[in-house]
Amino acid sequence: DVLLPQLGEQSVRIINLRTNVARCWMWLGQDAQAERLFREELARVRPAREPMDPLVQSLRYETAHALLNQGRPGDAAVLMDGLDPAALGKVALADDWPARLQFERGRLARLQGDQAGARAAFEQVKQLLQGKGEDARIPAALLAELLTPLRR
């Protein structure tokens, strides 16, 4: 908060700082705390930015991710609707955003009881990540673990 008066609420540095604090909570397994912080930041950022702004897109993704980590689909579908891999890639440089988004869609479908939708989403993630090997952000072992009960 020391930098806030100098830089202002909409400063990318301030937004990134607050977002990184929320990510730290997530990494510590405190997804509810992370979700609360992501939602607060999204509420501050949304009025001043366009819906396709990379920061808005990133905060929507992070909030949905925190919800799904808690096993609470809630409004994750609404938050994920219209997320753009190119916009997300401007905030977190990576070439696997299509796979990440599809992975979250699979998690959402599974939590909503849509086994066929979850299976299809996770199978698509496998295809999108082919050839990435150990460089994939979504480990093959995790995908296999998620797909196993869906194949029955």
Tab-separated table of N, CA and C in Angstrom:
chain	number	residue	atom	x	y	z
A	1	ASP	N	0.809	-1.214	0.000
A	1	ASP	CA	0.000	0.000	0.000
A	1	ASP	C	0.845	1.268	0.000
A	2	VAL	N	2.146	1.144	0.202
A	2	VAL	CA	3.024	2.304	0.188
A	2	VAL	C	3.086	2.902	-1.219
A	3	LEU	N	3.115	2.047	-2.235
A	3	LEU	CA	3.186	2.513	-3.621
A	3	LEU	C	1.852	3.011	-4.162
A	4	LEU	N	0.765	2.600	-3.530
A	4	LEU	CA	-0.564	2.927	-4.044
A	4	LEU	C	-0.783	4.428	-4.271
A	5	PRO	N	-0.448	5.308	-3.312
A	5	PRO	CA	-0.665	6.734	-3.550
A	5	PRO	C	0.145	7.278	-4.728
A	6	GLN	N	1.324	6.724	-4.945
A	6	GLN	CA	2.177	7.197	-6.034
A	6	GLN	C	1.719	6.684	-7.390
A	7	LEU	N	1.294	5.411	-7.440
A	7	LEU	CA	1.008	4.773	-8.724
A	7	LEU	C	-0.475	4.742	-9.088
A	8	GLY	N	-1.351	4.652	-8.081
A	8	GLY	CA	-2.787	4.626	-8.342
A	8	GLY	C	-3.334	3.208	-8.466
A	9	GLU	N	-4.642	3.085	-8.221
A	9	GLU	CA	-5.345	1.796	-8.221
A	9	GLU	C	-5.170	1.012	-9.517
A	10	GLN	N	-5.141	1.713	-10.656
A	10	GLN	CA	-5.119	1.030	-11.951
A	10	GLN	C	-3.712	0.809	-12.496
A	11	SER	N	-2.715	1.080	-11.688
A	11	SER	CA	-1.345	0.834	-12.114
A	11	SER	C	-1.141	-0.666	-12.306
A	12	VAL	N	-0.540	-1.035	-13.412
A	12	VAL	CA	-0.260	-2.445	-13.675
A	12	VAL	C	0.618	-3.027	-12.577
A	13	ARG	N	1.535	-2.234	-12.058
A	13	ARG	CA	2.405	-2.714	-10.977
A	13	ARG	C	1.598	-3.045	-9.720
A	14	ILE	N	0.642	-2.208	-9.383
A	14	ILE	CA	-0.198	-2.455	-8.210
A	14	ILE	C	-1.080	-3.682	-8.445
A	15	ILE	N	-1.666	-3.768	-9.623
A	15	ILE	CA	-2.523	-4.910	-9.951
A	15	ILE	C	-1.716	-6.201	-9.896
A	16	ASN	N	-0.527	-6.194	-10.486
A	16	ASN	CA	0.323	-7.386	-10.463
A	16	ASN	C	0.741	-7.758	-9.042
A	17	LEU	N	1.052	-6.754	-8.238
A	17	LEU	CA	1.434	-7.013	-6.853
A	17	LEU	C	0.307	-7.722	-6.108
A	18	ARG	N	-0.902	-7.181	-6.211
A	18	ARG	CA	-2.044	-7.782	-5.514
A	18	ARG	C	-2.363	-9.173	-6.067
A	19	THR	N	-2.253	-9.323	-7.372
A	19	THR	CA	-2.517	-10.616	-7.990
A	19	THR	C	-1.484	-11.648	-7.536
A	20	ASN	N	-0.236	-11.235	-7.427
A	20	ASN	CA	0.799	-12.159	-6.967
A	20	ASN	C	0.583	-12.582	-5.518
A	21	VAL	N	0.068	-11.690	-4.701
A	21	VAL	CA	-0.258	-12.061	-3.312
A	21	VAL	C	-1.343	-13.138	-3.329
A	22	ALA	N	-2.354	-12.958	-4.170
A	22	ALA	CA	-3.425	-13.954	-4.267
A	22	ALA	C	-2.870	-15.293	-4.754
A	23	ARG	N	-1.972	-15.259	-5.734
A	23	ARG	CA	-1.361	-16.502	-6.232
A	23	ARG	C	-0.569	-17.198	-5.123
A	24	CYS	N	0.106	-16.433	-4.294
A	24	CYS	CA	0.847	-17.033	-3.178
A	24	CYS	C	-0.103	-17.794	-2.254
A	25	TRP	N	-1.250	-17.199	-1.968
A	25	TRP	CA	-2.237	-17.892	-1.137
A	25	TRP	C	-2.672	-19.192	-1.807
A	26	MET	N	-2.844	-19.156	-3.139
A	26	MET	CA	-3.247	-20.357	-3.855
A	26	MET	C	-2.156	-21.422	-3.752
A	27	TRP	N	-0.906	-21.030	-3.945
A	27	TRP	CA	0.208	-21.975	-3.870
A	27	TRP	C	0.324	-22.590	-2.478
A	28	LEU	N	-0.119	-21.851	-1.463
A	28	LEU	CA	-0.104	-22.362	-0.099
A	28	LEU	C	-1.324	-23.231	0.203
A	29	GLY	N	-2.177	-23.420	-0.798
A	29	GLY	CA	-3.370	-24.244	-0.614
A	29	GLY	C	-4.541	-23.496	-0.015
A	30	GLN	N	-4.441	-22.185	0.063
A	30	GLN	CA	-5.503	-21.351	0.632
A	30	GLN	C	-6.346	-20.750	-0.503
A	31	ASP	N	-7.052	-21.638	-1.210
A	31	ASP	CA	-7.783	-21.215	-2.407
A	31	ASP	C	-8.938	-20.261	-2.114
A	32	ALA	N	-9.581	-20.402	-0.969
A	32	ALA	CA	-10.677	-19.492	-0.626
A	32	ALA	C	-10.149	-18.070	-0.442
A	33	GLN	N	-9.012	-17.940	0.229
A	33	GLN	CA	-8.388	-16.627	0.413
A	33	GLN	C	-7.964	-16.058	-0.941
A	34	ALA	N	-7.380	-16.906	-1.787
A	34	ALA	CA	-6.968	-16.462	-3.120
A	34	ALA	C	-8.174	-15.995	-3.924
A	35	GLU	N	-9.231	-16.778	-3.882
A	35	GLU	CA	-10.450	-16.404	-4.622
A	35	GLU	C	-10.953	-15.030	-4.180
A	36	ARG	N	-10.994	-14.818	-2.875
A	36	ARG	CA	-11.476	-13.529	-2.349
A	36	ARG	C	-10.625	-12.380	-2.885
A	37	LEU	N	-9.302	-12.547	-2.864
A	37	LEU	CA	-8.408	-11.487	-3.344
A	37	LEU	C	-8.536	-11.280	-4.859
A	38	PHE	N	-8.648	-12.367	-5.619
A	38	PHE	CA	-8.838	-12.229	-7.067
A	38	PHE	C	-10.144	-11.497	-7.367
A	39	ARG	N	-11.200	-11.849	-6.634
A	39	ARG	CA	-12.493	-11.176	-6.855
A	39	ARG	C	-12.410	-9.688	-6.526
A	40	GLU	N	-11.743	-9.364	-5.429
A	40	GLU	CA	-11.588	-7.955	-5.052
A	40	GLU	C	-10.836	-7.193	-6.140
A	41	GLU	N	-9.767	-7.785	-6.654
A	41	GLU	CA	-8.980	-7.107	-7.688
A	41	GLU	C	-9.773	-6.994	-8.982
A	42	LEU	N	-10.506	-8.014	-9.317
A	42	LEU	CA	-11.350	-7.977	-10.516
A	42	LEU	C	-12.393	-6.862	-10.398
A	43	ALA	N	-12.963	-6.713	-9.221
A	43	ALA	CA	-13.953	-5.643	-9.003
A	43	ALA	C	-13.322	-4.261	-9.160
A	44	ARG	N	-12.066	-4.114	-8.774
A	44	ARG	CA	-11.378	-2.827	-8.932
A	44	ARG	C	-11.001	-2.560	-10.387
A	45	VAL	N	-10.600	-3.601	-11.100
A	45	VAL	CA	-10.058	-3.454	-12.451
A	45	VAL	C	-11.145	-3.337	-13.512
A	46	ARG	N	-12.200	-4.096	-13.381
A	46	ARG	CA	-13.225	-4.174	-14.438
A	46	ARG	C	-13.812	-2.834	-14.866
A	47	PRO	N	-14.153	-1.938	-13.940
A	47	PRO	CA	-14.785	-0.684	-14.376
A	47	PRO	C	-13.896	0.192	-15.263
A	48	ALA	N	-12.586	0.050	-15.134
A	48	ALA	CA	-11.671	0.935	-15.861
A	48	ALA	C	-11.096	0.297	-17.129
A	49	ARG	N	-11.434	-0.972	-17.386
A	49	ARG	CA	-10.822	-1.689	-18.511
A	49	ARG	C	-11.878	-2.417	-19.325
A	50	GLU	N	-11.517	-2.687	-20.568
A	50	GLU	CA	-12.401	-3.426	-21.468
A	50	GLU	C	-12.428	-4.904	-21.071
A	51	PRO	N	-13.502	-5.619	-21.413
A	51	PRO	CA	-13.586	-7.044	-21.078
A	51	PRO	C	-12.452	-7.894	-21.668
A	52	MET	N	-11.912	-7.509	-22.817
A	52	MET	CA	-10.838	-8.280	-23.439
A	52	MET	C	-9.445	-7.840	-22.983
A	53	ASP	N	-9.381	-6.864	-22.087
A	53	ASP	CA	-8.098	-6.429	-21.544
A	53	ASP	C	-7.409	-7.630	-20.894
A	54	PRO	N	-6.132	-7.823	-21.186
A	54	PRO	CA	-5.433	-8.982	-20.624
A	54	PRO	C	-5.509	-9.097	-19.096
A	55	LEU	N	-5.492	-7.989	-18.390
A	55	LEU	CA	-5.580	-8.059	-16.927
A	55	LEU	C	-6.947	-8.542	-16.468
A	56	VAL	N	-7.996	-8.075	-17.131
A	56	VAL	CA	-9.350	-8.542	-16.805
A	56	VAL	C	-9.456	-10.032	-17.114
A	57	GLN	N	-8.963	-10.420	-18.282
A	57	GLN	CA	-9.005	-11.826	-18.676
A	57	GLN	C	-8.247	-12.695	-17.661
A	58	SER	N	-7.075	-12.255	-17.273
A	58	SER	CA	-6.268	-13.013	-16.325
A	58	SER	C	-6.954	-13.154	-14.969
A	59	LEU	N	-7.536	-12.079	-14.481
A	59	LEU	CA	-8.217	-12.138	-13.185
A	59	LEU	C	-9.454	-13.028	-13.242
A	60	ARG	N	-10.148	-13.025	-14.355
A	60	ARG	CA	-11.293	-13.932	-14.512
A	60	ARG	C	-10.820	-15.386	-14.476
A	61	TYR	N	-9.734	-15.663	-15.212
A	61	TYR	CA	-9.180	-17.026	-15.231
A	61	TYR	C	-8.751	-17.446	-13.820
A	62	GLU	N	-8.005	-16.598	-13.144
A	62	GLU	CA	-7.488	-16.939	-11.818
A	62	GLU	C	-8.622	-17.174	-10.817
A	63	THR	N	-9.669	-16.361	-10.890
A	63	THR	CA	-10.811	-16.533	-9.991
A	63	THR	C	-11.496	-17.862	-10.260
A	64	ALA	N	-11.715	-18.185	-11.530
A	64	ALA	CA	-12.335	-19.468	-11.888
A	64	ALA	C	-11.456	-20.628	-11.423
A	65	HIS	N	-10.152	-20.497	-11.625
A	65	HIS	CA	-9.206	-21.536	-11.216
A	65	HIS	C	-9.296	-21.777	-9.701
A	66	ALA	N	-9.355	-20.706	-8.930
A	66	ALA	CA	-9.463	-20.838	-7.473
A	66	ALA	C	-10.772	-21.507	-7.076
A	67	LEU	N	-11.853	-21.158	-7.754
A	67	LEU	CA	-13.144	-21.803	-7.476
A	67	LEU	C	-13.063	-23.304	-7.744
A	68	LEU	N	-12.508	-23.668	-8.897
A	68	LEU	CA	-12.423	-25.082	-9.256
A	68	LEU	C	-11.498	-25.841	-8.315
A	69	ASN	N	-10.434	-25.190	-7.848
A	69	ASN	CA	-9.546	-25.822	-6.870
A	69	ASN	C	-10.286	-26.175	-5.587
A	70	GLN	N	-11.310	-25.398	-5.273
A	70	GLN	CA	-12.100	-25.629	-4.066
A	70	GLN	C	-13.234	-26.620	-4.304
A	71	GLY	N	-13.381	-27.072	-5.555
A	71	GLY	CA	-14.486	-27.975	-5.878
A	71	GLY	C	-15.817	-27.255	-5.938
A	72	ARG	N	-15.750	-25.949	-6.177
A	72	ARG	CA	-16.948	-25.107	-6.220
A	72	ARG	C	-17.088	-24.509	-7.622
A	73	PRO	N	-17.896	-25.135	-8.475
A	73	PRO	CA	-18.018	-24.594	-9.827
A	73	PRO	C	-18.637	-23.199	-9.835
A	74	GLY	N	-19.543	-22.920	-8.881
A	74	GLY	CA	-20.124	-21.583	-8.750
A	74	GLY	C	-20.279	-20.863	-10.068
A	75	ASP	N	-19.706	-19.684	-10.147
A	75	ASP	CA	-19.803	-18.891	-11.380
A	75	ASP	C	-18.561	-19.056	-12.255
A	76	ALA	N	-17.851	-20.177	-12.089
A	76	ALA	CA	-16.650	-20.418	-12.891
A	76	ALA	C	-16.972	-20.418	-14.386
A	77	ALA	N	-18.104	-20.989	-14.771
A	77	ALA	CA	-18.471	-21.030	-16.196
A	77	ALA	C	-18.620	-19.625	-16.754
A	78	VAL	N	-19.240	-18.740	-15.999
A	78	VAL	CA	-19.422	-17.350	-16.443
A	78	VAL	C	-18.074	-16.652	-16.533
A	79	LEU	N	-17.230	-16.865	-15.538
A	79	LEU	CA	-15.902	-16.244	-15.536
A	79	LEU	C	-15.057	-16.732	-16.714
A	80	MET	N	-15.201	-18.009	-17.074
A	80	MET	CA	-14.389	-18.596	-18.136
A	80	MET	C	-14.941	-18.304	-19.534
A	81	ASP	N	-16.203	-17.948	-19.622
A	81	ASP	CA	-16.816	-17.708	-20.924
A	81	ASP	C	-16.127	-16.540	-21.641
A	82	GLY	N	-15.627	-16.808	-22.825
A	82	GLY	CA	-15.001	-15.762	-23.624
A	82	GLY	C	-13.547	-15.474	-23.301
A	83	LEU	N	-12.925	-16.296	-22.447
A	83	LEU	CA	-11.504	-16.076	-22.183
A	83	LEU	C	-10.718	-16.345	-23.464
A	84	ASP	N	-9.765	-15.479	-23.721
A	84	ASP	CA	-9.014	-15.510	-24.971
A	84	ASP	C	-7.555	-15.882	-24.711
A	85	PRO	N	-7.092	-16.999	-25.311
A	85	PRO	CA	-5.695	-17.405	-25.098
A	85	PRO	C	-4.683	-16.318	-25.452
A	86	ALA	N	-4.948	-15.552	-26.508
A	86	ALA	CA	-3.995	-14.495	-26.902
A	86	ALA	C	-3.906	-13.409	-25.835
A	87	ALA	N	-5.044	-13.014	-25.284
A	87	ALA	CA	-5.044	-11.989	-24.233
A	87	ALA	C	-4.359	-12.520	-22.977
A	88	LEU	N	-4.666	-13.765	-22.602
A	88	LEU	CA	-4.034	-14.359	-21.423
A	88	LEU	C	-2.527	-14.472	-21.607
A	89	GLY	N	-2.104	-14.752	-22.831
A	89	GLY	CA	-0.684	-14.870	-23.128
A	89	GLY	C	0.083	-13.572	-22.993
A	90	LYS	N	-0.622	-12.460	-22.964
A	90	LYS	CA	0.051	-11.171	-22.766
A	90	LYS	C	0.369	-10.923	-21.297
A	91	VAL	N	-0.340	-11.620	-20.414
A	91	VAL	CA	-0.095	-11.473	-18.978
A	91	VAL	C	0.879	-12.541	-18.500
A	92	ALA	N	0.655	-13.763	-18.920
A	92	ALA	CA	1.533	-14.880	-18.563
A	92	ALA	C	2.000	-15.522	-19.862
A	93	LEU	N	3.230	-15.216	-20.245
A	93	LEU	CA	3.753	-15.702	-21.507
A	93	LEU	C	3.829	-17.220	-21.495
A	94	ALA	N	3.054	-17.828	-22.380
A	94	ALA	CA	3.044	-19.280	-22.512
A	94	ALA	C	2.344	-19.620	-23.818
A	95	ASP	N	2.717	-20.738	-24.378
A	95	ASP	CA	2.074	-21.150	-25.622
A	95	ASP	C	1.014	-22.220	-25.401
A	96	ASP	N	0.707	-22.514	-24.129
A	96	ASP	CA	-0.245	-23.583	-23.852
A	96	ASP	C	-1.590	-23.095	-23.306
A	97	TRP	N	-1.918	-21.830	-23.544
A	97	TRP	CA	-3.182	-21.314	-23.022
A	97	TRP	C	-4.402	-22.066	-23.540
A	98	PRO	N	-4.449	-22.467	-24.812
A	98	PRO	CA	-5.618	-23.259	-25.228
A	98	PRO	C	-5.774	-24.532	-24.390
A	99	ALA	N	-4.664	-25.196	-24.087
A	99	ALA	CA	-4.731	-26.413	-23.266
A	99	ALA	C	-5.163	-26.079	-21.837
A	100	ARG	N	-4.619	-25.010	-21.283
A	100	ARG	CA	-4.996	-24.632	-19.914
A	100	ARG	C	-6.492	-24.342	-19.814
A	101	LEU	N	-7.006	-23.607	-20.787
A	101	LEU	CA	-8.435	-23.281	-20.756
A	101	LEU	C	-9.283	-24.539	-20.915
A	102	GLN	N	-8.868	-25.421	-21.795
A	102	GLN	CA	-9.614	-26.670	-21.989
A	102	GLN	C	-9.534	-27.531	-20.731
A	103	PHE	N	-8.404	-27.525	-20.065
A	103	PHE	CA	-8.248	-28.257	-18.809
A	103	PHE	C	-9.244	-27.750	-17.771
A	104	GLU	N	-9.368	-26.432	-17.656
A	104	GLU	CA	-10.318	-25.866	-16.693
A	104	GLU	C	-11.759	-26.203	-17.087
A	105	ARG	N	-12.050	-26.233	-18.391
A	105	ARG	CA	-13.387	-26.635	-18.839
A	105	ARG	C	-13.669	-28.088	-18.440
A	106	GLY	N	-12.650	-28.930	-18.538
A	106	GLY	CA	-12.806	-30.314	-18.117
A	106	GLY	C	-13.056	-30.426	-16.621
A	107	ARG	N	-12.315	-29.665	-15.848
A	107	ARG	CA	-12.526	-29.667	-14.389
A	107	ARG	C	-13.937	-29.193	-14.057
A	108	LEU	N	-14.380	-28.154	-14.745
A	108	LEU	CA	-15.728	-27.623	-14.518
A	108	LEU	C	-16.772	-28.673	-14.872
A	109	ALA	N	-16.639	-29.304	-16.034
A	109	ALA	CA	-17.604	-30.323	-16.456
A	109	ALA	C	-17.660	-31.459	-15.434
A	110	ARG	N	-16.503	-31.888	-14.961
A	110	ARG	CA	-16.460	-32.970	-13.964
A	110	ARG	C	-17.194	-32.575	-12.699
A	111	LEU	N	-16.967	-31.357	-12.214
A	111	LEU	CA	-17.641	-30.896	-11.000
A	111	LEU	C	-19.142	-30.747	-11.197
A	112	GLN	N	-19.562	-30.483	-12.422
A	112	GLN	CA	-20.992	-30.350	-12.725
A	112	GLN	C	-21.644	-31.687	-13.042
A	113	GLY	N	-20.856	-32.764	-12.975
A	113	GLY	CA	-21.397	-34.094	-13.224
A	113	GLY	C	-21.473	-34.483	-14.692
A	114	ASP	N	-20.886	-33.699	-15.551
A	114	ASP	CA	-20.882	-33.983	-16.988
A	114	ASP	C	-19.645	-34.810	-17.326
A	115	GLN	N	-19.737	-36.105	-17.100
A	115	GLN	CA	-18.585	-36.990	-17.304
A	115	GLN	C	-18.125	-37.015	-18.768
A	116	ALA	N	-19.086	-37.056	-19.692
A	116	ALA	CA	-18.735	-37.090	-21.118
A	116	ALA	C	-18.034	-35.796	-21.527
A	117	GLY	N	-18.516	-34.668	-21.042
A	117	GLY	CA	-17.890	-33.380	-21.341
A	117	GLY	C	-16.499	-33.280	-20.757
A	118	ALA	N	-16.338	-33.793	-19.534
A	118	ALA	CA	-15.022	-33.775	-18.888
A	118	ALA	C	-14.046	-34.655	-19.659
A	119	ARG	N	-14.491	-35.845	-20.027
A	119	ARG	CA	-13.623	-36.762	-20.774
A	119	ARG	C	-13.186	-36.127	-22.091
A	120	ALA	N	-14.140	-35.538	-22.821
A	120	ALA	CA	-13.822	-34.902	-24.110
A	120	ALA	C	-12.834	-33.758	-23.919
A	121	ALA	N	-13.039	-32.965	-22.894
A	121	ALA	CA	-12.138	-31.830	-22.638
A	121	ALA	C	-10.733	-32.315	-22.304
A	122	PHE	N	-10.615	-33.304	-21.425
A	122	PHE	CA	-9.299	-33.796	-21.034
A	122	PHE	C	-8.594	-34.497	-22.204
A	123	GLU	N	-9.355	-35.185	-23.039
A	123	GLU	CA	-8.758	-35.810	-24.232
A	123	GLU	C	-8.204	-34.738	-25.173
A	124	GLN	N	-8.938	-33.633	-25.294
A	124	GLN	CA	-8.453	-32.542	-26.141
A	124	GLN	C	-7.183	-31.924	-25.553
A	125	VAL	N	-7.127	-31.813	-24.234
A	125	VAL	CA	-5.922	-31.289	-23.587
A	125	VAL	C	-4.730	-32.184	-23.930
A	126	LYS	N	-4.926	-33.496	-23.867
A	126	LYS	CA	-3.850	-34.424	-24.224
A	126	LYS	C	-3.347	-34.146	-25.636
A	127	GLN	N	-4.274	-33.933	-26.557
A	127	GLN	CA	-3.887	-33.653	-27.947
A	127	GLN	C	-3.133	-32.332	-28.052
A	128	LEU	N	-3.627	-31.308	-27.366
A	128	LEU	CA	-2.993	-29.992	-27.421
A	128	LEU	C	-1.579	-30.005	-26.846
A	129	LEU	N	-1.334	-30.898	-25.907
A	129	LEU	CA	-0.032	-30.940	-25.234
A	129	LEU	C	0.914	-31.980	-25.823
A	130	GLN	N	0.477	-32.675	-26.848
A	130	GLN	CA	1.356	-33.681	-27.456
A	130	GLN	C	2.683	-33.052	-27.865
A	131	GLY	N	3.752	-33.734	-27.536
A	131	GLY	CA	5.080	-33.272	-27.906
A	131	GLY	C	5.703	-32.316	-26.904
A	132	LYS	N	4.949	-31.869	-25.912
A	132	LYS	CA	5.510	-30.943	-24.919
A	132	LYS	C	6.304	-31.675	-23.844
A	133	GLY	N	5.968	-32.934	-23.597
A	133	GLY	CA	6.690	-33.731	-22.607
A	133	GLY	C	6.712	-33.086	-21.239
A	134	GLU	N	7.873	-33.012	-20.650
A	134	GLU	CA	8.044	-32.458	-19.303
A	134	GLU	C	7.829	-30.946	-19.256
A	135	ASP	N	7.798	-30.307	-20.426
A	135	ASP	CA	7.601	-28.858	-20.464
A	135	ASP	C	6.139	-28.470	-20.300
A	136	ALA	N	5.247	-29.428	-20.349
A	136	ALA	CA	3.816	-29.129	-20.238
A	136	ALA	C	3.485	-28.667	-18.826
A	137	ARG	N	2.711	-27.606	-18.750
A	137	ARG	CA	2.293	-27.088	-17.449
A	137	ARG	C	1.318	-28.063	-16.775
A	138	ILE	N	0.578	-28.806	-17.576
A	138	ILE	CA	-0.366	-29.798	-17.064
A	138	ILE	C	0.303	-31.164	-17.246
A	139	PRO	N	0.746	-31.784	-16.183
A	139	PRO	CA	1.473	-33.053	-16.304
A	139	PRO	C	0.611	-34.166	-16.898
A	140	ALA	N	1.230	-34.979	-17.732
A	140	ALA	CA	0.537	-36.113	-18.354
A	140	ALA	C	-0.031	-37.051	-17.296
A	141	ALA	N	0.704	-37.224	-16.189
A	141	ALA	CA	0.236	-38.114	-15.117
A	141	ALA	C	-1.067	-37.599	-14.512
A	142	LEU	N	-1.194	-36.302	-14.365
A	142	LEU	CA	-2.421	-35.722	-13.835
A	142	LEU	C	-3.578	-35.951	-14.798
A	143	LEU	N	-3.336	-35.741	-16.080
A	143	LEU	CA	-4.385	-35.991	-17.074
A	143	LEU	C	-4.821	-37.447	-17.042
A	144	ALA	N	-3.866	-38.368	-16.972
A	144	ALA	CA	-4.193	-39.792	-16.922
A	144	ALA	C	-5.032	-40.100	-15.681
A	145	GLU	N	-4.655	-39.499	-14.558
A	145	GLU	CA	-5.391	-39.714	-13.311
A	145	GLU	C	-6.839	-39.210	-13.423
A	146	LEU	N	-7.019	-38.072	-14.063
A	146	LEU	CA	-8.353	-37.506	-14.221
A	146	LEU	C	-9.182	-38.289	-15.237
A	147	LEU	N	-8.544	-38.814	-16.249
A	147	LEU	CA	-9.257	-39.539	-17.306
A	147	LEU	C	-9.646	-40.957	-16.880
A	148	THR	N	-8.870	-41.591	-16.016
A	148	THR	CA	-9.110	-42.990	-15.656
A	148	THR	C	-10.541	-43.255	-15.195
A	149	PRO	N	-11.062	-42.530	-14.213
A	149	PRO	CA	-12.431	-42.840	-13.779
A	149	PRO	C	-13.484	-42.451	-14.831
A	150	LEU	N	-13.129	-41.573	-15.758
A	150	LEU	CA	-14.089	-41.144	-16.779
A	150	LEU	C	-14.211	-42.150	-17.905
A	151	ARG	N	-13.287	-43.096	-17.995
A	151	ARG	CA	-13.297	-44.097	-19.078
A	151	ARG	C	-14.154	-45.295	-18.717
A	152	ARG	N	-14.592	-45.379	-17.516
A	152	ARG	CA	-15.369	-46.544	-17.070
A	152	ARG	C	-16.777	-46.503	-17.585
